[in-house]
Amino acid sequence: VGVAFAEAARDFDAFRRNTLARVHRASPQKRLVFPFSGSLSIGERRVGVLGFGARSVYEPAPAELSFLERVASEFAVTVDSFLMQQTIVRERDRLRVLFDITNALVSKLSREDLFSAISEQLSKVIAHDFAALTLLEKERDELQVHELHFTSDAMLPNRSYIHPVGQSPCERGDCFREACRNG
Amino acid sequence: MLTVNSQSDAEIYGALFALAKSISGHNDLEGLCRGLAQSLQRVVGFEYLGLMLHDPAGNVMRLHALTATEPVTVEDSPTLPIDQDPAGWV
């Protein structure tokens, strides 16, 4: 139904008002009709679309469209407020993590403690089971895992923490390969 | 089927009041849409209500919530290029 909904939104062929549109054609597979869709706008900014669907064809009256237009305009403010709140909460969490990591950087003396603290803080915004600090041993051309921190009970598939360059899972990123090539 | 014309003003205002209460009681988009659908179904007949939001990162419209009178399965998160969506037109 979700896909049909999105596909049907392409089938708009008339607008009754500036902010209210009608869908005339139905989704043939799901036999759905999308009689109208109200644009959610805050001033000049378009937030999205609120669409109504039915399984039978009908011709909405002007009063009905006007009513739903009013509802859409009120709902737009709510949705915008919700999205704004989400953005602010994300930014708050990001700044809090940065603050805590900065605190760890100046208060943790050992590499192990520092790495654990950073991994712990990062897990609040980037979910992960474990974090590893892998350093390149140039003389032996190997990558060695120097620190491991688990944020869950997950276990690594094997206990070999030394990999020849080119065989480490950490190297699968293009950035790392490029950095190794450039020394 | 839409039935706004056959409703009394009191019923319509009652639905709007219920909508306002519902909006203030939810803090997620799914819940907001469910509340909106339940309130409006007192005066407007429809089977599906969908909320598509603009995703500035990809400049597309993405289906965020879909409420229906019957259980529905959304296979993925459908998106539309903004120039193919009404919100991009108006």
Short mmCIF file of C-alpha atoms in Angstrom, two decimals:
data_model
loop_
_atom_site.label_atom_id
_atom_site.label_comp_id
_atom_site.label_asym_id
_atom_site.label_seq_id
_atom_site.Cartn_x
_atom_site.Cartn_y
_atom_site.Cartn_z
CA VAL A 1 0.00 0.00 0.00
CA GLY A 2 2.84 2.36 0.79
CA VAL A 3 4.33 1.92 -2.65
CA ALA A 4 0.90 2.35 -4.24
CA PHE A 5 0.44 5.52 -2.23
CA ALA A 6 3.70 6.98 -3.46
CA GLU A 7 3.00 5.94 -7.04
CA ALA A 8 -0.46 7.43 -6.97
CA ALA A 9 0.94 10.76 -5.84
CA ARG A 10 2.44 11.04 -9.33
CA ASP A 11 -1.02 11.01 -10.83
CA PHE A 12 -2.10 14.47 -9.76
CA ASP A 13 -3.59 16.27 -12.72
CA ALA A 14 -5.48 19.17 -11.22
CA PHE A 15 -5.34 21.59 -8.36
CA ARG A 16 -8.40 23.16 -6.87
CA ARG A 17 -6.48 25.64 -4.81
CA ASN A 18 -2.90 26.66 -4.32
CA THR A 19 -2.34 24.25 -1.50
CA LEU A 20 -4.83 21.50 -2.22
CA ALA A 21 -4.59 18.94 -4.95
CA ARG A 22 -6.77 16.14 -6.13
CA VAL A 23 -5.76 12.78 -7.43
CA HIS A 24 -8.01 11.48 -10.18
CA ARG A 25 -6.41 8.23 -11.11
CA ALA A 26 -6.22 5.20 -8.94
CA SER A 27 -3.46 2.72 -8.36
CA PRO A 28 -4.52 -0.17 -10.62
CA GLN A 29 -2.83 -2.88 -8.58
CA LYS A 30 -4.26 -2.01 -5.19
CA ARG A 31 -7.49 -0.47 -6.50
CA LEU A 32 -6.94 2.58 -4.35
CA VAL A 33 -8.16 6.08 -5.08
CA PHE A 34 -6.44 9.13 -3.68
CA PRO A 35 -9.11 11.79 -3.77
CA PHE A 36 -7.02 14.63 -2.44
CA SER A 37 -3.74 15.54 -0.88
CA GLY A 38 -3.03 18.68 1.09
CA SER A 39 0.35 20.33 0.92
CA LEU A 40 1.87 20.88 4.35
CA SER A 41 3.44 24.33 4.15
CA ILE A 42 4.78 26.80 6.69
CA GLY A 43 4.87 30.15 4.94
CA GLU A 44 7.00 29.63 1.85
CA ARG A 45 8.54 26.41 3.15
CA ARG A 46 7.07 23.12 2.00
CA VAL A 47 7.21 20.46 4.70
CA GLY A 48 5.42 17.63 2.90
CA VAL A 49 2.10 16.24 1.83
CA LEU A 50 -0.86 14.86 3.75
CA GLY A 51 -2.75 12.43 1.54
CA PHE A 52 -6.08 10.70 1.96
CA GLY A 53 -6.95 7.49 0.18
CA ALA A 54 -10.10 5.49 -0.42
CA ARG A 55 -11.15 2.38 -2.27
CA SER A 56 -13.94 4.00 -4.23
CA VAL A 57 -14.17 6.97 -6.59
CA TYR A 58 -16.03 10.08 -5.54
CA GLU A 59 -16.08 13.81 -6.20
CA PRO A 60 -15.22 15.84 -3.08
CA ALA A 61 -17.36 18.92 -2.47
CA PRO A 62 -15.74 22.35 -2.05
CA ALA A 63 -16.72 22.40 1.64
CA GLU A 64 -14.95 19.11 2.18
CA LEU A 65 -11.82 20.30 0.46
CA SER A 66 -11.91 23.53 2.40
CA PHE A 67 -12.25 21.66 5.68
CA LEU A 68 -9.33 19.37 4.92
CA GLU A 69 -7.26 22.28 3.70
CA ARG A 70 -7.75 23.88 7.10
CA VAL A 71 -6.82 20.63 8.84
CA ALA A 72 -3.69 20.29 6.67
CA SER A 73 -2.57 23.81 7.51
CA GLU A 74 -2.95 23.13 11.24
CA PHE A 75 -1.25 19.78 10.94
CA ALA A 76 1.65 21.36 9.05
CA VAL A 77 2.50 23.46 12.09
CA THR A 78 2.47 20.36 14.29
CA VAL A 79 4.65 18.34 11.92
CA ASP A 80 7.08 21.23 11.52
CA SER A 81 7.28 21.63 15.27
CA PHE A 82 7.90 17.89 15.65
CA LEU A 83 10.66 17.91 13.03
CA MET A 84 12.23 20.99 14.61
CA GLN A 85 12.19 19.29 18.00
CA GLN A 86 13.84 16.20 16.51
CA THR A 87 16.58 18.36 14.98
CA ILE A 88 17.20 20.16 18.25
CA VAL A 89 17.31 16.92 20.25
CA ARG A 90 19.80 15.42 17.77
CA GLU A 91 21.99 18.51 17.98
CA ARG A 92 21.77 18.47 21.78
CA ASP A 93 22.85 14.82 21.87
CA ARG A 94 25.68 15.50 19.43
CA LEU A 95 27.00 18.43 21.49
CA ARG A 96 26.67 16.42 24.71
CA VAL A 97 28.75 13.60 23.22
CA LEU A 98 31.37 16.06 21.97
CA PHE A 99 31.48 17.64 25.42
CA ASP A 100 31.88 14.25 27.14
CA ILE A 101 34.58 13.17 24.69
CA THR A 102 36.44 16.43 25.29
CA ASN A 103 36.19 15.78 29.02
CA ALA A 104 37.57 12.27 28.49
CA LEU A 105 40.44 13.63 26.38
CA VAL A 106 41.61 15.90 29.18
CA SER A 107 40.92 13.54 32.08
CA LYS A 108 41.91 10.05 30.91
CA LEU A 109 45.62 9.45 30.92
CA SER A 110 45.89 5.90 29.66
CA ARG A 111 45.12 5.04 26.07
CA GLU A 112 42.91 2.16 27.16
CA ASP A 113 40.77 4.33 29.43
CA LEU A 114 40.56 7.08 26.84
CA PHE A 115 39.55 4.72 24.05
CA SER A 116 36.93 3.04 26.22
CA ALA A 117 35.49 6.40 27.23
CA ILE A 118 35.32 7.60 23.62
CA SER A 119 33.71 4.35 22.44
CA GLU A 120 31.20 4.52 25.29
CA GLN A 121 30.23 8.09 24.42
CA LEU A 122 30.01 7.40 20.69
CA SER A 123 27.71 4.45 21.30
CA LYS A 124 25.06 6.94 22.40
CA VAL A 125 24.83 8.43 18.90
CA ILE A 126 26.36 5.69 16.71
CA ALA A 127 25.20 2.22 17.69
CA HIS A 128 28.03 -0.31 17.66
CA ASP A 129 28.92 -3.55 19.42
CA PHE A 130 32.61 -2.88 19.66
CA ALA A 131 35.21 -0.36 18.60
CA ALA A 132 38.81 -1.11 17.70
CA LEU A 133 41.89 1.03 17.46
CA THR A 134 44.09 -0.45 14.75
CA LEU A 135 47.54 0.95 14.03
CA LEU A 136 49.85 0.28 11.14
CA GLU A 137 53.15 -1.42 12.01
CA LYS A 138 55.24 -0.20 9.12
CA GLU A 139 58.27 -2.41 9.76
CA ARG A 140 56.25 -5.62 9.54
CA ASP A 141 53.65 -4.20 7.19
CA GLU A 142 50.94 -5.32 9.56
CA LEU A 143 47.89 -3.85 11.16
CA GLN A 144 47.71 -4.46 14.86
CA VAL A 145 44.68 -4.00 17.04
CA HIS A 146 45.85 -1.96 20.02
CA GLU A 147 42.56 -1.34 21.77
CA LEU A 148 39.21 -3.06 21.80
CA HIS A 149 36.14 -1.87 23.58
CA PHE A 150 32.86 -3.77 23.68
CA THR A 151 29.62 -1.96 24.27
CA SER A 152 27.65 -5.22 24.24
CA ASP A 153 28.16 -8.92 24.82
CA ALA A 154 29.10 -9.47 21.18
CA MET A 155 32.26 -11.45 20.54
CA LEU A 156 34.69 -11.17 17.66
CA PRO A 157 34.58 -14.14 15.28
CA ASN A 158 38.26 -14.97 15.86
CA ARG A 159 40.96 -13.97 18.25
CA SER A 160 43.58 -12.99 15.72
CA TYR A 161 44.15 -9.30 16.16
CA ILE A 162 47.13 -8.97 13.82
CA HIS A 163 46.59 -8.84 10.09
CA PRO A 164 49.02 -8.42 7.22
CA VAL A 165 48.28 -5.23 5.31
CA GLY A 166 45.68 -6.03 2.68
CA GLN A 167 43.93 -8.72 4.71
CA SER A 168 42.47 -6.73 7.54
CA PRO A 169 38.77 -6.06 7.67
CA CYS A 170 39.65 -2.54 8.76
CA GLU A 171 41.18 -1.89 5.36
CA ARG A 172 38.07 -2.41 3.37
CA GLY A 173 37.46 1.31 3.35
CA ASP A 174 39.00 3.14 0.41
CA CYS A 175 40.26 5.90 2.67
CA PHE A 176 42.49 3.56 4.64
CA ARG A 177 43.90 1.87 1.54
CA GLU A 178 44.68 5.26 0.07
CA ALA A 179 46.36 6.37 3.32
CA CYS A 180 48.52 3.19 3.34
CA ARG A 181 49.55 3.74 -0.28
CA ASN A 182 50.58 7.31 0.48
CA GLY A 183 52.52 6.25 3.58
CA MET B 1 -16.55 8.68 1.31
CA LEU B 2 -16.32 12.27 2.50
CA THR B 3 -19.26 13.27 4.63
CA VAL B 4 -18.37 16.75 5.83
CA ASN B 5 -21.44 18.25 4.15
CA SER B 6 -23.83 16.02 6.05
CA GLN B 7 -22.29 16.75 9.44
CA SER B 8 -23.48 19.45 11.75
CA ASP B 9 -21.11 22.23 12.70
CA ALA B 10 -21.01 20.84 16.22
CA GLU B 11 -19.76 17.48 14.95
CA ILE B 12 -17.12 19.12 12.78
CA TYR B 13 -15.91 21.34 15.60
CA GLY B 14 -16.00 18.32 17.89
CA ALA B 15 -13.73 16.48 15.48
CA LEU B 16 -11.38 19.46 15.33
CA PHE B 17 -11.31 19.59 19.11
CA ALA B 18 -10.51 15.88 19.26
CA LEU B 19 -7.80 16.49 16.68
CA ALA B 20 -6.24 19.26 18.77
CA LYS B 21 -6.26 17.01 21.84
CA SER B 22 -4.81 14.14 19.86
CA ILE B 23 -2.01 16.28 18.44
CA SER B 24 -0.95 17.45 21.88
CA GLY B 25 -0.87 13.86 23.17
CA HIS B 26 1.60 12.38 20.69
CA ASN B 27 5.29 12.87 20.26
CA ASP B 28 5.94 10.75 17.19
CA LEU B 29 4.81 11.05 13.59
CA GLU B 30 3.12 7.64 13.51
CA GLY B 31 1.11 8.50 16.59
CA LEU B 32 0.26 11.93 15.22
CA CYS B 33 -1.07 10.40 12.01
CA ARG B 34 -3.06 7.76 13.88
CA GLY B 35 -4.59 10.47 16.07
CA LEU B 36 -5.37 12.62 13.03
CA ALA B 37 -7.00 9.70 11.23
CA GLN B 38 -9.10 8.74 14.25
CA SER B 39 -10.29 12.31 14.75
CA LEU B 40 -11.09 12.98 11.11
CA GLN B 41 -12.88 9.69 10.57
CA ARG B 42 -15.70 11.08 12.71
CA VAL B 43 -16.57 13.50 9.91
CA VAL B 44 -14.59 12.39 6.87
CA GLY B 45 -14.74 8.94 5.34
CA PHE B 46 -11.41 7.60 4.09
CA GLU B 47 -9.49 4.36 4.33
CA TYR B 48 -5.90 5.55 4.12
CA LEU B 49 -4.01 8.53 5.43
CA GLY B 50 -0.40 9.03 4.43
CA LEU B 51 2.22 11.58 5.42
CA MET B 52 5.02 12.27 2.95
CA LEU B 53 7.78 14.60 4.08
CA HIS B 54 10.45 16.42 2.15
CA ASP B 55 13.90 14.95 2.63
CA PRO B 56 16.30 17.83 1.93
CA ALA B 57 19.32 15.50 1.80
CA GLY B 58 18.11 13.74 -1.36
CA ASN B 59 15.57 16.37 -2.39
CA VAL B 60 12.88 13.68 -2.46
CA MET B 61 9.54 13.11 -0.81
CA ARG B 62 9.55 10.16 1.58
CA LEU B 63 6.55 8.32 3.01
CA HIS B 64 6.88 8.67 6.78
CA ALA B 65 3.58 7.36 8.06
CA LEU B 66 0.66 5.43 6.65
CA THR B 67 -2.50 4.84 8.62
CA ALA B 68 -5.34 2.66 7.40
CA THR B 69 -8.61 1.26 8.62
CA GLU B 70 -7.24 -2.19 7.80
CA PRO B 71 -3.76 -3.56 8.50
CA VAL B 72 -1.29 -2.52 5.82
CA THR B 73 2.22 -3.58 5.05
CA VAL B 74 4.67 -1.02 3.78
CA GLU B 75 7.37 -2.95 1.96
CA ASP B 76 9.91 -0.14 2.01
CA SER B 77 10.04 3.59 2.52
CA PRO B 78 8.79 4.88 -0.84
CA THR B 79 10.30 8.08 -2.14
CA LEU B 80 9.45 10.41 -5.00
CA PRO B 81 11.62 13.02 -6.73
CA ILE B 82 10.39 16.42 -5.60
CA ASP B 83 9.32 17.45 -9.10
CA GLN B 84 6.94 14.48 -9.23
CA ASP B 85 5.25 15.23 -5.95
CA PRO B 86 2.53 17.79 -5.36
CA ALA B 87 4.43 19.41 -2.51
CA GLY B 88 7.16 20.20 -4.98
CA TRP B 89 4.68 21.69 -7.41
CA VAL B 90 2.81 24.15 -5.23
#
